[in-house]
Amino acid sequence: MAESTLAAYRAVLGSRVRSQVAYRASFAADLLANVGTGVSEFATIYVVFSRATTLGGLDVWQACLVFALANVTFALADLLLGHVDDLPTAIRTGTLDALLLRPLPVLAQLTTSDVSLKRLGRVAIGVVVLVVAWPHTGVALDARALALLAGALCGGTAVFGAVFVVAGALQFWLLDGREAVNSITYGGVTAAQYPASLYSGALRWLFCYLVPAAFVAYLPVLALLGEPGPAGLPAWLGWFCPVAAAVAWGVALLLWRAGVRHYTGSGS
Amino acid sequence: MPVYPALAAAGFRRWSTYRAATAAGALTNSVFGALKAAVLTGTVGTAGTVAGYDAAQAATFAWVTQALLAPVSVFADDEVARRVRTGDIAFDLARPVDPQLAAWATDLGRAAYTLLPRGLPPLLAGLLLTGLALPATPAPYALGAVGTALGVSVSFAARWLVNLTAFWLTEVRGVLLLYTVLATLLTGLTLPVAWFPGWLQALAAATPFPSMLQTPVDLLLARATGADALRLVATQLGWLAALLLGGRVLLAAGARRLVVQGG
């Protein structure tokens, strides 16, 4: 059974991937626009550092590492799970009822319903920034650095994946208020792109602990640099991105299950 | 009621029905305002001022742009492109009202509705979190109101024009996303245009984007007064005329291409 399920997923995923590249011009425009999104986000960093030498205690290359980690992980999570936030459409049009009838988990079906390859454009921008900035930061590419980097990349992708699932689950209750969850999804990646030392009060609480955005990029970069970190955010937390991801997924799956149970059908 | 004011009123009423969506949008605008204010004041940092903005003014810029984001509608929607793709645009062409003026009136109604419920929460959040550095005399507010109405109109005219490329491209998702990407940066939504390096300021000035958001904010916060303010308003009027005319030409050309399938 497990093998046939896996084969089914492979077939579905393969068809999704092929369907996206079938319309070449449209795919190229989408890809270009996604590269543009990454470039435009990076332009903010560029403009900021044309006016200031440090931001939140980081210099331009260190800030570039934070930007790169946040963007690569968010874009990968968006590629895999981003469309879960289309759930209100699936509920309104009644397609969710069809998914519920099939003998596969709804979340798994939604996950494979659209793997947006165009997001690779934004991944590419992040990788380029990472590769260009790294030598300038003076961080040795040793086993310790690689371990931190791997933890941040895998953990960060998982953190944002969990955030997308939470955002999706909340929409079982928030149907008409779907834009509110942009606060934690797009707000999360925006927050993760900058040194968390900039945030204070409720904002720090929201994007360091409630949505663990600081764990994705800022804290691992501090650990990479051997910096102590601001008050309340010690740099050793940078090693705990995978732990933050595990906790986030625990919350996300519980919330998702509660959401599916809460769902009563669209009546359409 | 004459037809265009009636359409504006309909636009106002249509948007006023989505109360939960409006509240959700206002919440998100406020959260992003807080993030933006943190980054902008962090940039000003110990330098004191950046391009004439001190920390309080930089934070105010963040909150006011978030307040005007929804009325100006910086991000492109695909409403008209969808009507072109499905052929519904034929109905708009057949009606006894001008399609462009009708859409403009409806969009002004939409903007008027979103102004308070989407604009006040970010300003209130700003007042509580960082404080707002607002002018104390009435003139900037009057100029700001004119600038905002023109900014909304310029934004409408540009979005309408970009949507009409659907006559030739059919699938315009990529084009609209590209528009949104450019608009996000060049309208001054993320950072004040005055902070850009020279070449990027020149690039922005060659587009209508700063007229949509940066200009209303400059007028409202009294960053531009007297002759400067009049020059900005004149620039807005120039872009508005050019974009409306461009939209008319594109619609006429598209309408000639349009083949409505029977059914």
XYZ file of C-alpha atoms in Angstrom:
531
model
C 0.000 0.000 0.000
C 2.771 2.393 0.950
C 4.528 1.805 -2.342
C 1.433 2.357 -4.469
C 0.653 5.552 -2.501
C 4.152 6.798 -3.158
C 3.842 5.956 -6.849
C 0.558 7.872 -6.935
C 2.202 10.950 -5.426
C 5.075 10.671 -7.896
C 2.668 10.501 -10.821
C 0.657 13.470 -9.518
C 3.735 15.573 -8.834
C 5.211 14.730 -12.249
C 2.028 15.826 -13.997
C 1.941 19.095 -12.002
C 5.501 19.871 -12.942
C 4.919 19.086 -16.616
C 1.702 21.114 -16.724
C 3.565 24.225 -15.578
C 6.277 24.143 -18.173
C 3.833 23.279 -20.976
C 2.962 26.942 -21.570
C 6.503 28.177 -22.038
C 5.902 31.917 -22.461
C 3.603 32.077 -19.456
C 6.064 30.061 -17.372
C 8.946 32.317 -18.432
C 6.933 35.421 -17.457
C 6.084 33.878 -14.083
C 9.694 32.910 -13.476
C 10.876 36.386 -14.445
C 8.332 37.991 -12.133
C 9.528 35.787 -9.278
C 13.139 36.730 -9.929
C 11.835 40.313 -9.938
C 10.215 39.817 -6.525
C 13.565 38.644 -5.141
C 15.429 41.519 -6.807
C 12.898 44.052 -5.522
C 13.176 42.679 -1.966
C 16.945 42.865 -2.285
C 16.716 46.438 -3.569
C 15.460 47.427 -0.117
C 18.662 46.067 1.466
C 20.673 47.828 -1.237
C 18.981 51.195 -0.634
C 19.226 50.857 3.146
C 22.977 50.226 2.966
C 23.473 53.061 0.507
C 22.328 55.233 3.442
C 23.665 53.429 6.517
C 26.794 51.396 7.273
C 25.107 49.031 9.709
C 21.545 47.895 10.286
C 20.641 46.391 13.644
C 24.321 45.715 14.334
C 25.056 43.922 11.040
C 27.127 45.245 8.143
C 25.979 44.902 4.544
C 27.465 41.430 3.882
C 26.218 40.024 7.152
C 22.776 41.448 6.394
C 23.006 39.797 2.956
C 23.421 36.388 4.633
C 20.268 37.026 6.671
C 18.406 38.130 3.527
C 19.604 35.063 1.583
C 18.654 32.481 4.214
C 15.221 34.044 4.717
C 14.477 34.151 0.992
C 15.746 30.699 0.033
C 13.849 28.992 2.846
C 10.651 30.978 2.305
C 10.680 30.395 -1.455
C 11.251 26.632 -0.987
C 8.396 26.425 1.516
C 6.224 28.519 -0.805
C 7.059 26.179 -3.693
C 5.965 23.136 -1.703
C 3.134 24.455 0.472
C 2.387 28.075 -0.409
C -0.856 27.342 -2.211
C -2.394 25.854 0.955
C -3.551 29.425 1.502
C -5.866 28.971 -1.486
C -7.979 26.897 0.872
C -10.850 29.442 1.026
C -11.286 29.021 -2.734
C -11.372 25.234 -2.348
C -13.968 25.635 0.401
C -16.101 28.148 -1.492
C -16.148 26.166 -4.723
C -16.714 22.861 -2.955
C -13.563 21.138 -4.251
C -12.474 20.521 -0.664
C -15.421 18.139 -0.240
C -14.042 16.055 -3.101
C -10.615 15.930 -1.465
C -12.174 14.808 1.823
C -13.805 11.842 0.088
C -10.507 10.444 -1.195
C -8.536 7.939 0.889
C -5.530 10.232 1.278
C -4.840 12.968 3.852
C -6.288 16.320 2.697
C -3.077 18.172 3.522
C -1.030 15.766 1.388
C -3.462 16.214 -1.503
C -3.335 19.998 -1.241
C 0.459 19.876 -1.051
C 0.719 18.017 -4.329
C -2.027 20.036 -5.995
C 0.345 22.727 -7.211
C 4.115 22.708 -6.907
C 4.904 26.219 -8.124
C 8.203 25.831 -9.945
C 8.206 29.564 -10.683
C 9.251 30.064 -7.045
C 12.661 28.738 -8.082
C 13.316 32.264 -9.380
C 13.310 33.625 -5.854
C 15.375 30.666 -4.586
C 17.977 31.497 -7.239
C 18.235 35.131 -6.102
C 18.777 33.992 -2.515
C 21.460 31.484 -3.531
C 23.293 34.117 -5.601
C 23.255 36.611 -2.709
C 24.476 33.889 -0.314
C 27.349 32.817 -2.570
C 28.444 36.392 -3.309
C 28.186 37.642 0.285
C 29.727 34.653 2.093
C 33.446 35.333 1.312
C 33.044 38.964 2.428
C 31.844 37.981 5.907
C 35.116 36.197 6.752
C 33.245 33.141 8.038
C 35.279 29.955 7.414
C 33.369 27.297 5.474
C 34.153 24.514 7.962
C 32.105 21.651 9.405
C 30.596 23.904 12.073
C 29.484 26.476 9.516
C 28.072 23.793 7.223
C 26.131 22.246 10.104
C 24.641 25.634 11.032
C 23.855 26.394 7.407
C 22.197 23.009 6.837
C 20.188 23.415 10.038
C 19.073 26.897 9.017
C 18.167 25.908 5.439
C 16.257 22.711 6.294
C 14.849 24.082 9.547
C 13.929 27.412 7.946
C 12.114 25.759 5.049
C 10.246 23.618 7.582
C 9.424 26.674 9.744
C 7.886 28.537 6.795
C 6.154 25.321 5.652
C 4.547 25.078 9.090
C 3.594 28.756 8.914
C 1.799 28.090 5.606
C -0.063 25.159 7.168
C -1.047 27.293 10.179
C -2.166 30.045 7.803
C -4.198 27.486 5.847
C -5.720 25.943 8.969
C -6.766 29.351 10.343
C -8.799 29.876 7.200
C -11.232 27.160 8.179
C -12.397 29.816 10.646
C -11.416 33.015 8.843
C -12.899 32.440 5.377
C -13.543 36.102 4.619
C -10.488 37.275 6.541
C -7.841 35.439 4.594
C -5.699 38.540 4.246
C -5.055 38.515 8.004
C -2.854 35.420 7.662
C -0.558 37.358 5.320
C 0.673 38.946 8.551
C 2.355 35.692 9.520
C 3.290 34.320 6.067
C 4.540 37.331 4.096
C 5.023 39.211 7.354
C 7.119 36.291 8.576
C 9.495 36.363 5.619
C 9.717 40.165 5.725
C 10.586 39.990 9.406
C 13.095 37.170 8.836
C 14.955 39.204 6.176
C 16.155 41.810 8.663
C 18.138 41.682 11.930
C 15.640 40.864 14.676
C 17.533 43.325 16.903
C 15.533 46.042 15.088
C 12.279 44.805 16.583
C 11.111 45.600 20.064
C 8.080 44.973 22.202
C 5.148 43.135 20.654
C 6.891 42.873 17.293
C 9.850 40.981 18.764
C 7.524 38.704 20.666
C 5.502 38.020 17.488
C 8.366 37.360 15.060
C 10.890 35.728 17.402
C 8.732 33.453 19.502
C 5.176 33.164 18.161
C 6.263 32.925 14.497
C 9.884 31.772 14.877
C 11.099 33.994 12.008
C 14.292 35.050 13.825
C 15.335 31.370 14.077
C 15.381 31.042 10.280
C 18.113 33.515 9.400
C 19.116 36.153 11.954
C 20.039 33.832 14.831
C 21.920 31.261 12.680
C 23.888 34.138 11.093
C 24.787 35.493 14.547
C 25.973 31.997 15.516
C 27.965 31.764 12.266
C 29.641 35.094 13.007
C 30.292 34.208 16.643
C 28.402 37.334 17.743
C 26.742 37.374 21.168
C 23.313 38.587 20.043
C 21.061 41.269 21.558
C 19.460 41.026 24.992
C 16.833 38.290 25.099
C 18.036 36.691 21.854
C 21.310 34.851 22.530
C 23.091 33.708 19.367
C 23.288 30.065 20.478
C 19.552 29.944 19.674
C 20.780 29.866 16.058
C 21.449 26.142 16.492
C 17.821 25.579 17.416
C 16.161 26.339 14.063
C 15.317 22.624 13.508
C 13.818 22.495 17.006
C 11.728 25.589 16.297
C 10.613 23.880 13.084
C 9.581 20.711 14.942
C 7.555 22.709 17.465
C 5.976 24.765 14.664
C 4.961 21.607 12.794
C 3.456 20.132 15.950
C 1.286 23.210 16.366
C 0.508 23.350 12.640
C -0.692 19.737 12.414
C -2.839 20.033 15.538
C -4.400 23.224 14.204
C -4.925 21.667 10.774
C -6.695 18.663 12.283
C -8.897 20.928 14.372
C -9.664 22.944 11.234
C -10.685 19.898 9.189
C -12.907 18.741 12.071
C -14.438 22.209 12.310
C -15.245 22.177 8.592
C -18.882 21.482 7.933
C -19.021 21.585 4.135
C -19.743 24.424 1.807
C -23.204 23.354 0.790
C -22.295 23.880 -2.834
C -28.337 60.383 -9.953
C -26.049 60.986 -12.934
C -24.438 57.755 -14.067
C -20.786 58.214 -13.013
C -21.485 59.381 -9.439
C -23.942 56.471 -9.205
C -21.152 54.087 -10.265
C -18.821 55.617 -7.681
C -21.501 55.103 -5.022
C -21.928 51.500 -6.188
C -18.166 50.965 -5.907
C -18.291 52.343 -2.385
C -21.186 50.063 -1.402
C -19.713 46.989 -3.073
C -16.531 47.212 -1.001
C -18.355 48.098 2.182
C -19.933 44.624 2.188
C -16.609 42.848 2.767
C -16.258 43.847 6.412
C -14.203 40.908 7.676
C -11.871 41.159 4.677
C -11.426 44.882 5.352
C -10.583 44.241 9.012
C -8.134 41.485 8.033
C -6.465 43.790 5.525
C -6.185 46.589 8.065
C -4.544 44.207 10.551
C -1.994 43.089 7.950
C -1.305 46.701 6.891
C -0.591 47.522 10.536
C 1.758 44.560 11.112
C 3.718 45.460 7.975
C 3.720 49.091 9.102
C 5.403 48.058 12.356
C 8.052 46.035 10.470
C 8.652 48.885 8.029
C 8.888 51.468 10.808
C 11.492 49.282 12.578
C 13.625 48.941 9.430
C 13.332 52.634 8.489
C 14.154 53.958 11.959
C 16.954 51.362 12.171
C 18.358 52.797 8.934
C 18.260 56.343 10.265
C 19.865 54.862 13.391
C 22.682 56.933 14.817
C 23.110 58.994 11.634
C 20.431 61.422 12.866
C 18.779 62.021 9.493
C 18.680 60.249 6.116
C 17.745 62.407 3.100
C 15.902 64.824 5.386
C 14.039 62.184 7.434
C 14.751 61.883 11.149
C 13.694 58.744 13.027
C 10.197 60.051 13.876
C 9.557 61.168 10.282
C 10.831 57.849 8.914
C 8.423 55.957 11.173
C 5.574 58.305 10.166
C 6.392 57.655 6.504
C 6.069 53.897 7.165
C 2.637 54.247 8.797
C 1.180 56.739 6.299
C 2.255 54.670 3.264
C 0.631 51.616 4.876
C -2.538 53.682 5.453
C -2.698 54.745 1.782
C -1.664 51.375 0.317
C -5.209 50.029 0.033
C -6.931 53.203 -1.263
C -4.210 53.709 -3.886
C -4.279 49.970 -4.631
C -0.566 49.670 -5.342
C -0.815 45.960 -6.165
C -2.354 45.117 -9.528
C -5.619 43.166 -9.659
C -6.706 41.233 -12.762
C -10.376 42.190 -12.857
C -10.331 43.771 -16.313
C -7.884 41.206 -17.735
C -10.303 38.489 -16.647
C -13.169 40.230 -18.432
C -11.033 40.456 -21.550
C -10.131 36.766 -21.379
C -13.703 35.605 -20.819
C -15.101 38.025 -23.401
C -17.230 39.862 -20.812
C -15.441 43.035 -21.925
C -17.861 42.973 -24.882
C -20.681 43.890 -22.473
C -18.657 46.862 -21.211
C -18.122 48.004 -24.784
C -21.790 47.671 -25.605
C -23.064 49.707 -22.644
C -24.067 53.345 -23.182
C -21.405 54.565 -20.735
C -17.726 55.034 -21.418
C -16.007 51.867 -20.064
C -12.908 53.713 -18.862
C -14.785 56.530 -17.099
C -17.173 53.992 -15.568
C -14.284 51.907 -14.197
C -12.558 55.071 -12.938
C -15.702 56.178 -11.089
C -16.124 52.711 -9.559
C -12.478 52.692 -8.475
C -12.807 56.137 -6.860
C -15.800 54.761 -4.916
C -13.711 51.772 -3.828
C -10.869 54.043 -2.723
C -13.224 56.335 -0.816
C -14.599 53.374 1.106
C -11.202 51.863 1.960
C -9.767 55.202 3.108
C -11.059 55.069 6.691
C -11.286 51.358 7.613
C -7.936 50.529 5.948
C -6.237 53.844 6.698
C -7.079 54.549 10.334
C -5.841 51.277 11.936
C -2.211 51.642 10.701
C -2.221 55.302 11.784
C -3.593 54.343 15.180
C -0.951 51.611 15.527
C 1.681 54.194 14.603
C 0.369 56.642 17.168
C 0.629 53.977 19.884
C 3.913 52.322 18.854
C 6.170 55.105 17.560
C 4.166 58.306 17.552
C 3.348 60.239 14.371
C 5.145 63.380 13.162
C 2.226 65.113 11.418
C 2.053 68.764 10.265
C 0.153 71.162 12.524
C -1.270 73.464 9.815
C -4.314 72.698 7.612
C -2.700 73.368 4.195
C -0.739 70.072 3.919
C -3.911 68.088 4.638
C -5.838 69.874 1.881
C -2.962 69.346 -0.563
C -2.644 65.769 0.642
C -6.327 65.124 -0.098
C -5.924 66.439 -3.655
C -2.714 64.446 -4.076
C -4.365 61.276 -2.784
C -7.358 61.593 -5.143
C -4.933 62.103 -8.035
C -2.701 59.264 -6.798
C -5.675 56.888 -6.748
C -6.600 58.039 -10.259
C -3.073 57.623 -11.661
C -2.906 54.158 -10.103
C -6.299 53.273 -11.612
C -5.302 54.504 -15.072
C -2.045 52.505 -14.966
C -3.691 49.279 -13.744
C -6.439 49.593 -16.358
C -3.843 50.038 -19.103
C -1.735 47.075 -17.960
C -4.850 44.892 -17.697
C -5.740 45.634 -21.302
C -2.572 43.867 -22.500
C -4.759 40.786 -22.040
C -6.189 41.505 -25.523
C -2.815 40.442 -26.923
C -1.291 38.221 -24.233
C -4.378 36.345 -22.872
C -2.335 35.125 -19.862
C -1.285 38.260 -18.006
C -0.413 36.848 -14.566
C 3.307 37.316 -15.128
C 2.836 40.860 -16.460
C 0.658 41.855 -13.509
C 3.124 40.363 -11.038
C 5.931 42.276 -12.726
C 3.849 45.466 -12.462
C 3.284 44.815 -8.751
C 7.004 44.194 -8.186
C 7.937 47.488 -9.871
C 5.134 49.393 -8.164
C 6.074 48.080 -4.707
C 9.540 49.569 -5.030
C 9.034 52.647 -7.224
C 5.856 54.045 -5.625
C 7.850 54.465 -2.411
C 5.877 51.762 -0.633
C 8.958 50.054 0.836
C 11.276 53.054 1.243
C 11.055 56.802 0.564
C 12.042 57.484 -3.060
C 14.348 60.240 -1.739
C 16.458 57.509 -0.092
C 17.178 55.799 -3.413
C 20.619 56.221 -4.986
C 20.598 58.805 -7.810
C 20.205 56.376 -10.711
C 17.226 54.637 -9.084
C 15.597 58.001 -8.297
C 15.983 58.953 -11.953
C 14.442 55.631 -12.997
C 11.511 56.137 -10.610
C 10.977 59.705 -11.823
C 10.650 58.408 -15.401
C 7.630 56.304 -14.367
C 4.181 57.243 -13.028
C 4.757 55.181 -9.861
C 5.956 57.969 -7.503
C 2.823 59.990 -8.458
C 0.649 57.233 -6.959
C 1.954 57.076 -3.386
C 5.146 59.047 -2.757
C 3.570 62.318 -3.954
C 0.428 62.113 -1.770
C 2.643 61.297 1.234
C 5.073 64.133 0.435
C 2.142 66.565 0.223
C 0.433 65.234 3.342
C 3.591 65.305 5.467
C 4.517 68.789 4.130
C 7.785 67.497 2.680
C 6.818 69.420 -0.444
C 5.244 72.876 -0.061
C 4.582 75.929 -2.224
C 5.981 75.725 -5.762
C 7.371 72.220 -5.123
C 3.918 70.989 -4.178
C 2.353 72.534 -7.302
C 5.029 70.932 -9.460
C 4.233 67.512 -7.935
C 0.488 67.962 -8.539
C 1.199 69.039 -12.136
C 3.294 65.888 -12.607
C 0.409 63.795 -11.298
C -1.994 65.497 -13.723
C 0.440 64.907 -16.587
C 0.742 61.175 -15.848
C -3.005 60.887 -15.361
C -3.707 62.421 -18.771
C -1.030 60.302 -20.479
C -2.186 57.031 -18.908
C -5.882 57.676 -19.521
C -5.140 58.483 -23.148
C -2.916 55.395 -23.458
C -5.710 53.281 -21.997
C -8.223 54.646 -24.518
C -5.920 53.915 -27.440
C -5.243 50.399 -26.165
C -8.947 49.701 -25.596
C -9.848 50.898 -29.092
C -7.103 48.748 -30.615
C -8.108 45.761 -28.484
C -11.788 46.164 -29.336
C -10.930 45.940 -33.036
C -9.161 42.629 -32.355
C -11.910 41.291 -30.158
C -13.833 38.355 -31.578
C -16.788 37.428 -29.455
C -17.616 33.770 -29.825
C -21.303 33.038 -30.188
C -23.321 31.395 -27.440
